Amino acid sequence: MRSVQGFGRHKLLIFRILLILSFAGLISRFAYVQLIESERYTRESEKNRIRPITLEPPRGIIRDRYREILVDNLPAYSVFAIPRELTRRDTVFAALAKIINRQPASLEKIFRRDRRGPFQRVKIARHIGFQALAHIEENKLELPGIVYGVDPRRYYPAGVRAPHLFGYLGEIDEKKLAQMREHGYERGDVIGKTGIEYIYESVLRGKKGFRFVEVDALGREVTVLSGLGEKPAVPGKELHLAIDAELQRHLERIMEDKRGGAVLINTDNGEIIALASKPDYDPEIFTKPISSKVWNALRDNPDKPLYDRMVRSHVEPGSTYKLVLAIAALEEGIIDGSETVYCPGAYRLGRRVFKCWKKGGHGTVNLLQAIEGSCNVYFYRLIQKVGLENWVKYSRKFNFGKTTGSDLYSEFPGLVPDAAYFDRKYGKGKWSKGLLLNLSVGQGDLLVTPLQMATFAMYIANRGLGFRPHVRKRIVDPVTGDEEYAIPDTVRIEGISERTWDIIHKGMFNVVNAPGGTAKGANPGRVHVAGKTGTAQNPHGEDHAWFIGFVPYEQPQIAFCVFVENGGSGGGVAAPIIRSVLRLLLRQNKILIPQTVVAEE
Amino acid sequence: MLWDKQDRLKPDLAIIIAVAVLLVYGLMAVYSATQSANPIIQNNFGKQFIWMLVGIIVASTIMLIPFKFFYDQAYLFYAVAIFLLILVLIIGGGTGVKRWFYIGPLRLQPSEFAKLATLFALAKYASGQQRDMNNLRDLAIAFLIVLVPTLLIIKEPDLGTALVIMAIVLPVLFWAGLSLFTVFVLLAPLIVMVSAFTFTSFFIAMVTITAVMILSGRGPRVIIPNFLLNIFVGIMTPMLWGNLHAYQRSRILTFLGIEKDPQGLGYQVLQSKVAIGSGGLWGKGWTEGTQTQLRFLPEQHTDFIFSVVGEEFGLFGVIVILLAFLVILWRALNIAADSKNAFAGLVVVGSVVILAFHVLVNSGMTVGVMPVTGLPMPFLSYGGSAMLTNMVIIGLILNAGIRKFNYV
């Protein structure tokens, strides 16, 4: 490299002169525009009264499988403040607070929190009453900078409550806003918080549009301007659920005084056609600003109405789970079903006595009879032959211990305890066989959700073929009328022989149809129901009642699960609910009666 | 070793402070320009902030690399740049233009890299031991080095960046020893070309040019051919212009940024002037500018970010920013003049030209004295590539400042 010796300073001088000249020229130009011409441009800028206005898309409505509207939009009004025009904030907020019955301080707080630039409307109160609206309109002149706008709310015209299924809407919070900003969400926007409003937010929401309006000196809209690149809002899509509204209403009615829930699944595709969790609450509550009194009452209610029992109940399945053990024993070749066991009404293991639910005992029973009469002693003995490892293997095979992957909000996975779990809980090797005996009858540390049990019933009904349970039936574009269906995800339970299915089906048939069956009360007539009852003991009160199964026996179309907390016995409480539901479906010819049954009649 | 013993890690504090001032103003302006209202533009503040942090790291890293490295690799960089410029014309993306490579979420602009690579190559060539810039052959090669990437960038098309690269040539070569007279001779036909459209301006230009040439004391063997050449250019320009189709003329004018309103550029500049003018001496206050907040400003977070500054921070803000730039450029020129390493000096001079060109053209555009070319304002405009390039430039200037007493 060459170095520069005796660098010619004149070059630096030339560069400096050019630099000074150009910057001086530039600054004088700016000074001219900003000082001498400032007045003229200020007038110009004041004439620029074109404001962009966001157009909110109407949220997609929700219908049932026969297109009856379940969730619709109702016009409601919200109050906005425009910072730029809000010159006397204190007095205006004081007057407004009186009209809409809020605290001026809370309005001030919301305003400060959500203010974004001088022209962004700040939503300071949602869903005000018509009375208040009329007052604001009357006192418009005393309320400069305050405007109101339509801000629709949800309402539920079908008389279907299902608040856990639908979920509710609310204003987007800061954390969510940070994630969703790039999807066009802004402060004050409404977003699905729970339920399908949450799960299908992207479908229901639609797309915001905007247009330009000219405003007067007070910021009121004068004319809508076209040709400046306006973009209409794209309405949210309609979501059609697989729910049958009539069936749902009926189910909700007969479950009204119960604590628990029921779910019915179409075995052809996994569609959830009815789904109730009781007690619940009126979904309308969350469409309006909720008072802390109402909220506290809901939250502190000992019956826990906010809690979705279908997907969040972690409970022991009781005897319904004997089916898993039976399948494991048959498939592992431990029994062939013909072996008999004598049930004296109790079983002694070491110093502990494990009772059968039937005091006098079942006498001598084979597998079919043990399922039909739900004999505990038979299964106490059986699990000792099958072993924990096989029991866990088949529990996992049927996808217990993980969520069903449904499109319901916040499903719990349940729990299948294995040796590692017991080692952790009780210490390695410190747990006894007694735990195993509890598991054999669906008690102990095993936890399932009612939705999992209904899905299990579907696997059995279809002899291993299942579908991911779902409430979505179709998505309809309200503008074009295009309908979009999803192919249901199949879940296949492999490696279970037809013979095993035959035995299980037969056993379940007997539960409802044989003289000694535990669920004779489920029989609606005209079709054969197959099922299994469960009565899970519960240290906190009455037993939990279970009933799972499918119908018709010969050609399954519907799988079901009923669960009643502290209800008593499965046969006595849960089975009649199914009978009532099936009778409605039969009356409406919604169950196809298999030819063989028709012939019998 | 990253640096020799006699180097003390003493980067030019004035430059660092000035850059910091610009970055703070830039972030504030980007925040204001993107915060509200229109659902189309989302908040880019966070992204810009991250780019700024990355840029600071890049500048610090560049500062520590011995200048010899850039000297040694200059031609390699240049070759890579040419390769990328050709590649982008083949597989590049963009709507109607081929300027970018899309790599995942990133959008890379090879012309940004080419800008610096060309500067390195030119500086290396001009600082070579045997070179004499007043020798026609050496001069031609130096021009060729710049011409190749310039043409490739024009093809993309990205006129702004092409103009920046062309602007480097004369200042760098002048610094490397090209005589002032030759600079004048090279500029004369351009002046003639622009003035040739009316007889009066053509006449004045010719008289001035001839007078300067005679006063320079050069003999008729230099003056006469030059005189004839300029006359020829002056006559041919309007003739050729007249032979062009209207659409070709319009294309060239748009290309040069002279024609008003091909896509509403006049409207843009007017709104920008309204914004700046209504800002007055002290501005309307941060996030309180009506033009900005109501989005009358076009491209307000990128090309027209300076209008946001003018509206919300007033003439005061404008002067602070322009003075900050002046400080950087001034100090950089001192570094170039003090530098014992000719290559480093030339790189710094080129860097000064690049920055100054962006600042003058961009801010001039916002008040209607420069054409709308789409050149961003360094450190202020939203955009990652530009931020990185400018930070590299600052790193190079500081680097040369630290090592100005080094010969290699």
mmCIF file with all atom_site columns, C-alpha atoms in Angstrom, chain A residues 1-55 83-84 115-121 177 180-187 205 208-213 215 225 228-229 231, chain B residues 31 35-40 42-43 67-68 71 126-129 131 171-172 174-177 180 270-271 273-281 284 287-291 293-296 306 309-311 314-316 318-319 322-323 325-326 329-330 333-334 336-344 349 352-353 356 359-360 363-364 366-369 407-408:
data_model
loop_
_atom_site.group_PDB
_atom_site.id
_atom_site.type_symbol
_atom_site.label_atom_id
_atom_site.label_alt_id
_atom_site.label_comp_id
_atom_site.label_asym_id
_atom_site.label_entity_id
_atom_site.label_seq_id
_atom_site.pdbx_PDB_ins_code
_atom_site.Cartn_x
_atom_site.Cartn_y
_atom_site.Cartn_z
_atom_site.occupancy
_atom_site.B_iso_or_equiv
_atom_site.pdbx_formal_charge
_atom_site.auth_seq_id
_atom_site.auth_comp_id
_atom_site.auth_asym_id
_atom_site.auth_atom_id
_atom_site.pdbx_PDB_model_num
ATOM 1   C CA . MET A 1 1   ? 0.000   0.000   0.000   1.00 0.00 ? 1   MET A CA 1
ATOM 2   C CA . ARG A 1 2   ? 1.131   3.479   -0.729  1.00 0.00 ? 2   ARG A CA 1
ATOM 3   C CA . SER A 1 3   ? 1.064   6.099   1.934   1.00 0.00 ? 3   SER A CA 1
ATOM 4   C CA . VAL A 1 4   ? 0.195   9.678   1.456   1.00 0.00 ? 4   VAL A CA 1
ATOM 5   C CA . GLN A 1 5   ? 2.991   12.047  2.244   1.00 0.00 ? 5   GLN A CA 1
ATOM 6   C CA . GLY A 1 6   ? 2.432   15.752  2.418   1.00 0.00 ? 6   GLY A CA 1
ATOM 7   C CA . PHE A 1 7   ? -1.230  15.430  1.688   1.00 0.00 ? 7   PHE A CA 1
ATOM 8   C CA . GLY A 1 8   ? -2.635  18.308  -0.280  1.00 0.00 ? 8   GLY A CA 1
ATOM 9   C CA . ARG A 1 9   ? -4.680  20.268  2.222   1.00 0.00 ? 9   ARG A CA 1
ATOM 10  C CA . HIS A 1 10  ? -6.464  22.051  -0.609  1.00 0.00 ? 10  HIS A CA 1
ATOM 11  C CA . LYS A 1 11  ? -8.479  18.917  -1.329  1.00 0.00 ? 11  LYS A CA 1
ATOM 12  C CA . LEU A 1 12  ? -9.807  18.828  2.203   1.00 0.00 ? 12  LEU A CA 1
ATOM 13  C CA . LEU A 1 13  ? -10.672 22.496  1.863   1.00 0.00 ? 13  LEU A CA 1
ATOM 14  C CA . ILE A 1 14  ? -12.688 21.854  -1.308  1.00 0.00 ? 14  ILE A CA 1
ATOM 15  C CA . PHE A 1 15  ? -14.612 19.035  0.346   1.00 0.00 ? 15  PHE A CA 1
ATOM 16  C CA . ARG A 1 16  ? -15.288 21.161  3.399   1.00 0.00 ? 16  ARG A CA 1
ATOM 17  C CA . ILE A 1 17  ? -16.554 24.030  1.295   1.00 0.00 ? 17  ILE A CA 1
ATOM 18  C CA . LEU A 1 18  ? -18.870 21.746  -0.683  1.00 0.00 ? 18  LEU A CA 1
ATOM 19  C CA . LEU A 1 19  ? -20.157 20.212  2.530   1.00 0.00 ? 19  LEU A CA 1
ATOM 20  C CA . ILE A 1 20  ? -20.815 23.553  4.210   1.00 0.00 ? 20  ILE A CA 1
ATOM 21  C CA . LEU A 1 21  ? -22.469 24.986  1.094   1.00 0.00 ? 21  LEU A CA 1
ATOM 22  C CA . SER A 1 22  ? -24.801 22.078  0.572   1.00 0.00 ? 22  SER A CA 1
ATOM 23  C CA . PHE A 1 23  ? -25.814 21.841  4.236   1.00 0.00 ? 23  PHE A CA 1
ATOM 24  C CA . ALA A 1 24  ? -26.256 25.598  4.482   1.00 0.00 ? 24  ALA A CA 1
ATOM 25  C CA . GLY A 1 25  ? -28.426 25.493  1.382   1.00 0.00 ? 25  GLY A CA 1
ATOM 26  C CA . LEU A 1 26  ? -30.462 22.677  2.775   1.00 0.00 ? 26  LEU A CA 1
ATOM 27  C CA . ILE A 1 27  ? -30.992 24.284  6.161   1.00 0.00 ? 27  ILE A CA 1
ATOM 28  C CA . SER A 1 28  ? -32.012 27.572  4.579   1.00 0.00 ? 28  SER A CA 1
ATOM 29  C CA . ARG A 1 29  ? -34.547 25.726  2.462   1.00 0.00 ? 29  ARG A CA 1
ATOM 30  C CA . PHE A 1 30  ? -35.998 24.101  5.565   1.00 0.00 ? 30  PHE A CA 1
ATOM 31  C CA . ALA A 1 31  ? -35.979 27.431  7.381   1.00 0.00 ? 31  ALA A CA 1
ATOM 32  C CA . TYR A 1 32  ? -37.866 28.965  4.470   1.00 0.00 ? 32  TYR A CA 1
ATOM 33  C CA . VAL A 1 33  ? -40.513 26.234  4.472   1.00 0.00 ? 33  VAL A CA 1
ATOM 34  C CA . GLN A 1 34  ? -40.837 26.053  8.253   1.00 0.00 ? 34  GLN A CA 1
ATOM 35  C CA . LEU A 1 35  ? -40.658 29.721  9.138   1.00 0.00 ? 35  LEU A CA 1
ATOM 36  C CA . ILE A 1 36  ? -41.739 31.858  6.205   1.00 0.00 ? 36  ILE A CA 1
ATOM 37  C CA . GLU A 1 37  ? -44.172 29.439  4.566   1.00 0.00 ? 37  GLU A CA 1
ATOM 38  C CA . SER A 1 38  ? -45.203 27.861  7.857   1.00 0.00 ? 38  SER A CA 1
ATOM 39  C CA . GLU A 1 39  ? -48.465 29.763  8.168   1.00 0.00 ? 39  GLU A CA 1
ATOM 40  C CA . ARG A 1 40  ? -49.600 28.737  4.705   1.00 0.00 ? 40  ARG A CA 1
ATOM 41  C CA . TYR A 1 41  ? -48.775 25.067  5.273   1.00 0.00 ? 41  TYR A CA 1
ATOM 42  C CA . THR A 1 42  ? -50.403 25.105  8.701   1.00 0.00 ? 42  THR A CA 1
ATOM 43  C CA . ARG A 1 43  ? -53.634 26.277  7.043   1.00 0.00 ? 43  ARG A CA 1
ATOM 44  C CA . GLU A 1 44  ? -53.189 23.511  4.472   1.00 0.00 ? 44  GLU A CA 1
ATOM 45  C CA . SER A 1 45  ? -52.717 20.892  7.160   1.00 0.00 ? 45  SER A CA 1
ATOM 46  C CA . GLU A 1 46  ? -55.857 22.051  8.928   1.00 0.00 ? 46  GLU A CA 1
ATOM 47  C CA . LYS A 1 47  ? -57.768 21.548  5.728   1.00 0.00 ? 47  LYS A CA 1
ATOM 48  C CA . ASN A 1 48  ? -56.568 17.954  5.684   1.00 0.00 ? 48  ASN A CA 1
ATOM 49  C CA . ARG A 1 49  ? -59.530 16.638  7.529   1.00 0.00 ? 49  ARG A CA 1
ATOM 50  C CA . ILE A 1 50  ? -59.623 13.242  6.031   1.00 0.00 ? 50  ILE A CA 1
ATOM 51  C CA . ARG A 1 51  ? -59.611 10.563  8.672   1.00 0.00 ? 51  ARG A CA 1
ATOM 52  C CA . PRO A 1 52  ? -59.262 6.848   8.205   1.00 0.00 ? 52  PRO A CA 1
ATOM 53  C CA . ILE A 1 53  ? -62.055 4.961   9.959   1.00 0.00 ? 53  ILE A CA 1
ATOM 54  C CA . THR A 1 54  ? -61.765 1.301   10.765  1.00 0.00 ? 54  THR A CA 1
ATOM 55  C CA . LEU A 1 55  ? -64.683 -0.823  9.593   1.00 0.00 ? 55  LEU A CA 1
ATOM 56  C CA . PRO A 1 83  ? -58.208 12.621  22.362  1.00 0.00 ? 83  PRO A CA 1
ATOM 57  C CA . ARG A 1 84  ? -57.729 15.494  19.977  1.00 0.00 ? 84  ARG A CA 1
ATOM 58  C CA . ARG A 1 115 ? -54.694 6.379   24.214  1.00 0.00 ? 115 ARG A CA 1
ATOM 59  C CA . ARG A 1 116 ? -52.668 6.034   21.020  1.00 0.00 ? 116 ARG A CA 1
ATOM 60  C CA . GLY A 1 117 ? -52.110 9.272   19.210  1.00 0.00 ? 117 GLY A CA 1
ATOM 61  C CA . PRO A 1 118 ? -54.452 12.226  18.948  1.00 0.00 ? 118 PRO A CA 1
ATOM 62  C CA . PHE A 1 119 ? -56.889 10.757  16.424  1.00 0.00 ? 119 PHE A CA 1
ATOM 63  C CA . GLN A 1 120 ? -57.213 7.156   17.504  1.00 0.00 ? 120 GLN A CA 1
ATOM 64  C CA . ARG A 1 121 ? -60.609 6.579   19.042  1.00 0.00 ? 121 ARG A CA 1
ATOM 65  C CA . LEU A 1 177 ? -52.233 -8.172  21.813  1.00 0.00 ? 177 LEU A CA 1
ATOM 66  C CA . MET A 1 180 ? -51.724 -10.970 17.663  1.00 0.00 ? 180 MET A CA 1
ATOM 67  C CA . ARG A 1 181 ? -50.791 -7.494  16.521  1.00 0.00 ? 181 ARG A CA 1
ATOM 68  C CA . GLU A 1 182 ? -49.473 -8.722  13.220  1.00 0.00 ? 182 GLU A CA 1
ATOM 69  C CA . HIS A 1 183 ? -52.846 -10.322 12.553  1.00 0.00 ? 183 HIS A CA 1
ATOM 70  C CA . GLY A 1 184 ? -54.469 -6.915  12.673  1.00 0.00 ? 184 GLY A CA 1
ATOM 71  C CA . TYR A 1 185 ? -55.613 -6.850  16.289  1.00 0.00 ? 185 TYR A CA 1
ATOM 72  C CA . GLU A 1 186 ? -55.681 -3.536  18.064  1.00 0.00 ? 186 GLU A CA 1
ATOM 73  C CA . ARG A 1 187 ? -56.324 -2.389  21.584  1.00 0.00 ? 187 ARG A CA 1
ATOM 74  C CA . ARG A 1 205 ? -63.445 -12.955 13.191  1.00 0.00 ? 205 ARG A CA 1
ATOM 75  C CA . LYS A 1 208 ? -61.181 -5.315  9.268   1.00 0.00 ? 208 LYS A CA 1
ATOM 76  C CA . GLY A 1 209 ? -61.649 -2.810  6.533   1.00 0.00 ? 209 GLY A CA 1
ATOM 77  C CA . PHE A 1 210 ? -61.208 0.910   6.472   1.00 0.00 ? 210 PHE A CA 1
ATOM 78  C CA . ARG A 1 211 ? -62.476 3.918   4.636   1.00 0.00 ? 211 ARG A CA 1
ATOM 79  C CA . PHE A 1 212 ? -61.744 7.582   4.637   1.00 0.00 ? 212 PHE A CA 1
ATOM 80  C CA . VAL A 1 213 ? -64.164 10.172  5.907   1.00 0.00 ? 213 VAL A CA 1
ATOM 81  C CA . VAL A 1 215 ? -64.616 15.469  9.322   1.00 0.00 ? 215 VAL A CA 1
ATOM 82  C CA . LEU A 1 225 ? -64.870 9.818   0.675   1.00 0.00 ? 225 LEU A CA 1
ATOM 83  C CA . LEU A 1 228 ? -58.956 6.890   -1.604  1.00 0.00 ? 228 LEU A CA 1
ATOM 84  C CA . GLY A 1 229 ? -58.335 3.204   -1.408  1.00 0.00 ? 229 GLY A CA 1
ATOM 85  C CA . LYS A 1 231 ? -61.352 -1.507  1.800   1.00 0.00 ? 231 LYS A CA 1
ATOM 86  C CA . TYR B 2 31  ? -42.519 4.826   16.484  1.00 0.00 ? 31  TYR B CA 1
ATOM 87  C CA . GLN B 2 35  ? -47.984 3.483   15.929  1.00 0.00 ? 35  GLN B CA 1
ATOM 88  C CA . SER B 2 36  ? -51.565 4.060   15.050  1.00 0.00 ? 36  SER B CA 1
ATOM 89  C CA . ALA B 2 37  ? -54.647 4.024   12.921  1.00 0.00 ? 37  ALA B CA 1
ATOM 90  C CA . ASN B 2 38  ? -54.107 2.271   9.648   1.00 0.00 ? 38  ASN B CA 1
ATOM 91  C CA . PRO B 2 39  ? -54.436 -1.485  9.935   1.00 0.00 ? 39  PRO B CA 1
ATOM 92  C CA . ILE B 2 40  ? -52.136 -1.945  6.952   1.00 0.00 ? 40  ILE B CA 1
ATOM 93  C CA . GLN B 2 42  ? -48.293 -2.341  11.863  1.00 0.00 ? 42  GLN B CA 1
ATOM 94  C CA . ASN B 2 43  ? -45.926 -1.262  14.551  1.00 0.00 ? 43  ASN B CA 1
ATOM 95  C CA . PHE B 2 67  ? -7.825  -2.275  7.511   1.00 0.00 ? 67  PHE B CA 1
ATOM 96  C CA . LYS B 2 68  ? -5.365  -4.550  5.766   1.00 0.00 ? 68  LYS B CA 1
ATOM 97  C CA . TYR B 2 71  ? -7.492  -4.082  1.395   1.00 0.00 ? 71  TYR B CA 1
ATOM 98  C CA . ALA B 2 126 ? -6.679  4.052   -6.930  1.00 0.00 ? 126 ALA B CA 1
ATOM 99  C CA . SER B 2 127 ? -4.298  3.663   -3.988  1.00 0.00 ? 127 SER B CA 1
ATOM 100 C CA . GLY B 2 128 ? -2.091  1.194   -5.904  1.00 0.00 ? 128 GLY B CA 1
ATOM 101 C CA . GLN B 2 129 ? 1.651   1.911   -5.915  1.00 0.00 ? 129 GLN B CA 1
ATOM 102 C CA . ARG B 2 131 ? -1.298  4.258   -10.326 1.00 0.00 ? 131 ARG B CA 1
ATOM 103 C CA . PRO B 2 171 ? -14.625 12.511  -5.219  1.00 0.00 ? 171 PRO B CA 1
ATOM 104 C CA . VAL B 2 172 ? -12.601 9.363   -4.548  1.00 0.00 ? 172 VAL B CA 1
ATOM 105 C CA . PHE B 2 174 ? -9.957  13.439  -6.926  1.00 0.00 ? 174 PHE B CA 1
ATOM 106 C CA . TRP B 2 175 ? -8.778  12.510  -3.443  1.00 0.00 ? 175 TRP B CA 1
ATOM 107 C CA . ALA B 2 176 ? -6.483  9.918   -5.029  1.00 0.00 ? 176 ALA B CA 1
ATOM 108 C CA . GLY B 2 177 ? -4.818  12.546  -7.148  1.00 0.00 ? 177 GLY B CA 1
ATOM 109 C CA . LEU B 2 180 ? -9.156  19.378  -10.557 1.00 0.00 ? 180 LEU B CA 1
ATOM 110 C CA . LEU B 2 270 ? -46.840 18.460  -1.466  1.00 0.00 ? 270 LEU B CA 1
ATOM 111 C CA . GLN B 2 271 ? -48.096 16.513  1.560   1.00 0.00 ? 271 GLN B CA 1
ATOM 112 C CA . LYS B 2 273 ? -44.103 20.013  2.492   1.00 0.00 ? 273 LYS B CA 1
ATOM 113 C CA . VAL B 2 274 ? -47.394 20.603  4.278   1.00 0.00 ? 274 VAL B CA 1
ATOM 114 C CA . ALA B 2 275 ? -46.160 18.367  7.087   1.00 0.00 ? 275 ALA B CA 1
ATOM 115 C CA . ILE B 2 276 ? -42.796 20.061  7.409   1.00 0.00 ? 276 ILE B CA 1
ATOM 116 C CA . GLY B 2 277 ? -44.109 23.575  6.916   1.00 0.00 ? 277 GLY B CA 1
ATOM 117 C CA . SER B 2 278 ? -46.875 23.176  9.462   1.00 0.00 ? 278 SER B CA 1
ATOM 118 C CA . GLY B 2 279 ? -44.300 21.891  11.934  1.00 0.00 ? 279 GLY B CA 1
ATOM 119 C CA . GLY B 2 280 ? -42.899 25.415  12.252  1.00 0.00 ? 280 GLY B CA 1
ATOM 120 C CA . LEU B 2 281 ? -39.951 26.163  14.469  1.00 0.00 ? 281 LEU B CA 1
ATOM 121 C CA . LYS B 2 284 ? -46.222 19.839  16.881  1.00 0.00 ? 284 LYS B CA 1
ATOM 122 C CA . THR B 2 287 ? -46.824 11.645  18.076  1.00 0.00 ? 287 THR B CA 1
ATOM 123 C CA . GLU B 2 288 ? -48.930 14.794  17.727  1.00 0.00 ? 288 GLU B CA 1
ATOM 124 C CA . GLY B 2 289 ? -48.306 15.551  14.069  1.00 0.00 ? 289 GLY B CA 1
ATOM 125 C CA . THR B 2 290 ? -51.582 15.640  12.199  1.00 0.00 ? 290 THR B CA 1
ATOM 126 C CA . GLN B 2 291 ? -50.084 14.840  8.822   1.00 0.00 ? 291 GLN B CA 1
ATOM 127 C CA . GLN B 2 293 ? -50.901 10.541  12.486  1.00 0.00 ? 293 GLN B CA 1
ATOM 128 C CA . LEU B 2 294 ? -53.571 10.851  9.838   1.00 0.00 ? 294 LEU B CA 1
ATOM 129 C CA . ARG B 2 295 ? -51.238 9.297   7.310   1.00 0.00 ? 295 ARG B CA 1
ATOM 130 C CA . PHE B 2 296 ? -51.236 11.976  4.713   1.00 0.00 ? 296 PHE B CA 1
ATOM 131 C CA . PHE B 2 306 ? -37.693 13.145  7.616   1.00 0.00 ? 306 PHE B CA 1
ATOM 132 C CA . VAL B 2 309 ? -39.224 14.780  12.014  1.00 0.00 ? 309 VAL B CA 1
ATOM 133 C CA . GLY B 2 310 ? -40.010 18.118  10.367  1.00 0.00 ? 310 GLY B CA 1
ATOM 134 C CA . GLU B 2 311 ? -43.639 18.010  11.445  1.00 0.00 ? 311 GLU B CA 1
ATOM 135 C CA . GLY B 2 314 ? -39.964 21.349  13.818  1.00 0.00 ? 314 GLY B CA 1
ATOM 136 C CA . LEU B 2 315 ? -37.052 23.252  12.321  1.00 0.00 ? 315 LEU B CA 1
ATOM 137 C CA . PHE B 2 316 ? -35.219 22.700  15.591  1.00 0.00 ? 316 PHE B CA 1
ATOM 138 C CA . VAL B 2 318 ? -34.322 19.258  11.465  1.00 0.00 ? 318 VAL B CA 1
ATOM 139 C CA . ILE B 2 319 ? -31.283 21.349  12.333  1.00 0.00 ? 319 ILE B CA 1
ATOM 140 C CA . LEU B 2 322 ? -28.559 17.883  9.864   1.00 0.00 ? 322 LEU B CA 1
ATOM 141 C CA . LEU B 2 323 ? -25.876 19.152  12.256  1.00 0.00 ? 323 LEU B CA 1
ATOM 142 C CA . PHE B 2 325 ? -24.778 14.476  10.029  1.00 0.00 ? 325 PHE B CA 1
ATOM 143 C CA . LEU B 2 326 ? -22.465 17.405  9.406   1.00 0.00 ? 326 LEU B CA 1
ATOM 144 C CA . LEU B 2 329 ? -19.053 13.971  7.735   1.00 0.00 ? 329 LEU B CA 1
ATOM 145 C CA . TRP B 2 330 ? -16.704 16.692  8.964   1.00 0.00 ? 330 TRP B CA 1
ATOM 146 C CA . LEU B 2 333 ? -13.055 14.031  6.338   1.00 0.00 ? 333 LEU B CA 1
ATOM 147 C CA . ASN B 2 334 ? -10.487 14.927  9.002   1.00 0.00 ? 334 ASN B CA 1
ATOM 148 C CA . ALA B 2 336 ? -9.400  10.732  5.814   1.00 0.00 ? 336 ALA B CA 1
ATOM 149 C CA . ALA B 2 337 ? -7.007  13.655  5.606   1.00 0.00 ? 337 ALA B CA 1
ATOM 150 C CA . ASP B 2 338 ? -4.972  12.452  8.591   1.00 0.00 ? 338 ASP B CA 1
ATOM 151 C CA . SER B 2 339 ? -4.891  8.858   7.527   1.00 0.00 ? 339 SER B CA 1
ATOM 152 C CA . LYS B 2 340 ? -1.423  7.617   6.668   1.00 0.00 ? 340 LYS B CA 1
ATOM 153 C CA . ASN B 2 341 ? -2.989  4.719   4.836   1.00 0.00 ? 341 ASN B CA 1
ATOM 154 C CA . ALA B 2 342 ? -4.119  5.851   1.388   1.00 0.00 ? 342 ALA B CA 1
ATOM 155 C CA . PHE B 2 343 ? -6.590  3.003   0.982   1.00 0.00 ? 343 PHE B CA 1
ATOM 156 C CA . ALA B 2 344 ? -8.268  3.759   4.307   1.00 0.00 ? 344 ALA B CA 1
ATOM 157 C CA . VAL B 2 349 ? -13.911 9.653   1.535   1.00 0.00 ? 349 VAL B CA 1
ATOM 158 C CA . VAL B 2 352 ? -18.548 10.397  3.322   1.00 0.00 ? 352 VAL B CA 1
ATOM 159 C CA . VAL B 2 353 ? -19.906 10.688  -0.211  1.00 0.00 ? 353 VAL B CA 1
ATOM 160 C CA . ALA B 2 356 ? -23.823 12.844  2.243   1.00 0.00 ? 356 ALA B CA 1
ATOM 161 C CA . VAL B 2 359 ? -28.797 12.863  3.385   1.00 0.00 ? 359 VAL B CA 1
ATOM 162 C CA . LEU B 2 360 ? -28.891 15.580  0.737   1.00 0.00 ? 360 LEU B CA 1
ATOM 163 C CA . SER B 2 363 ? -33.990 15.545  2.922   1.00 0.00 ? 363 SER B CA 1
ATOM 164 C CA . GLY B 2 364 ? -34.001 17.659  -0.235  1.00 0.00 ? 364 GLY B CA 1
ATOM 165 C CA . THR B 2 366 ? -39.006 16.149  1.415   1.00 0.00 ? 366 THR B CA 1
ATOM 166 C CA . VAL B 2 367 ? -38.948 19.883  0.698   1.00 0.00 ? 367 VAL B CA 1
ATOM 167 C CA . GLY B 2 368 ? -39.157 19.543  -3.058  1.00 0.00 ? 368 GLY B CA 1
ATOM 168 C CA . VAL B 2 369 ? -35.617 20.498  -4.083  1.00 0.00 ? 369 VAL B CA 1
ATOM 169 C CA . TYR B 2 407 ? 0.724   2.817   7.221   1.00 0.00 ? 407 TYR B CA 1
ATOM 170 C CA . VAL B 2 408 ? -0.758  -0.573  6.696   1.00 0.00 ? 408 VAL B CA 1
#
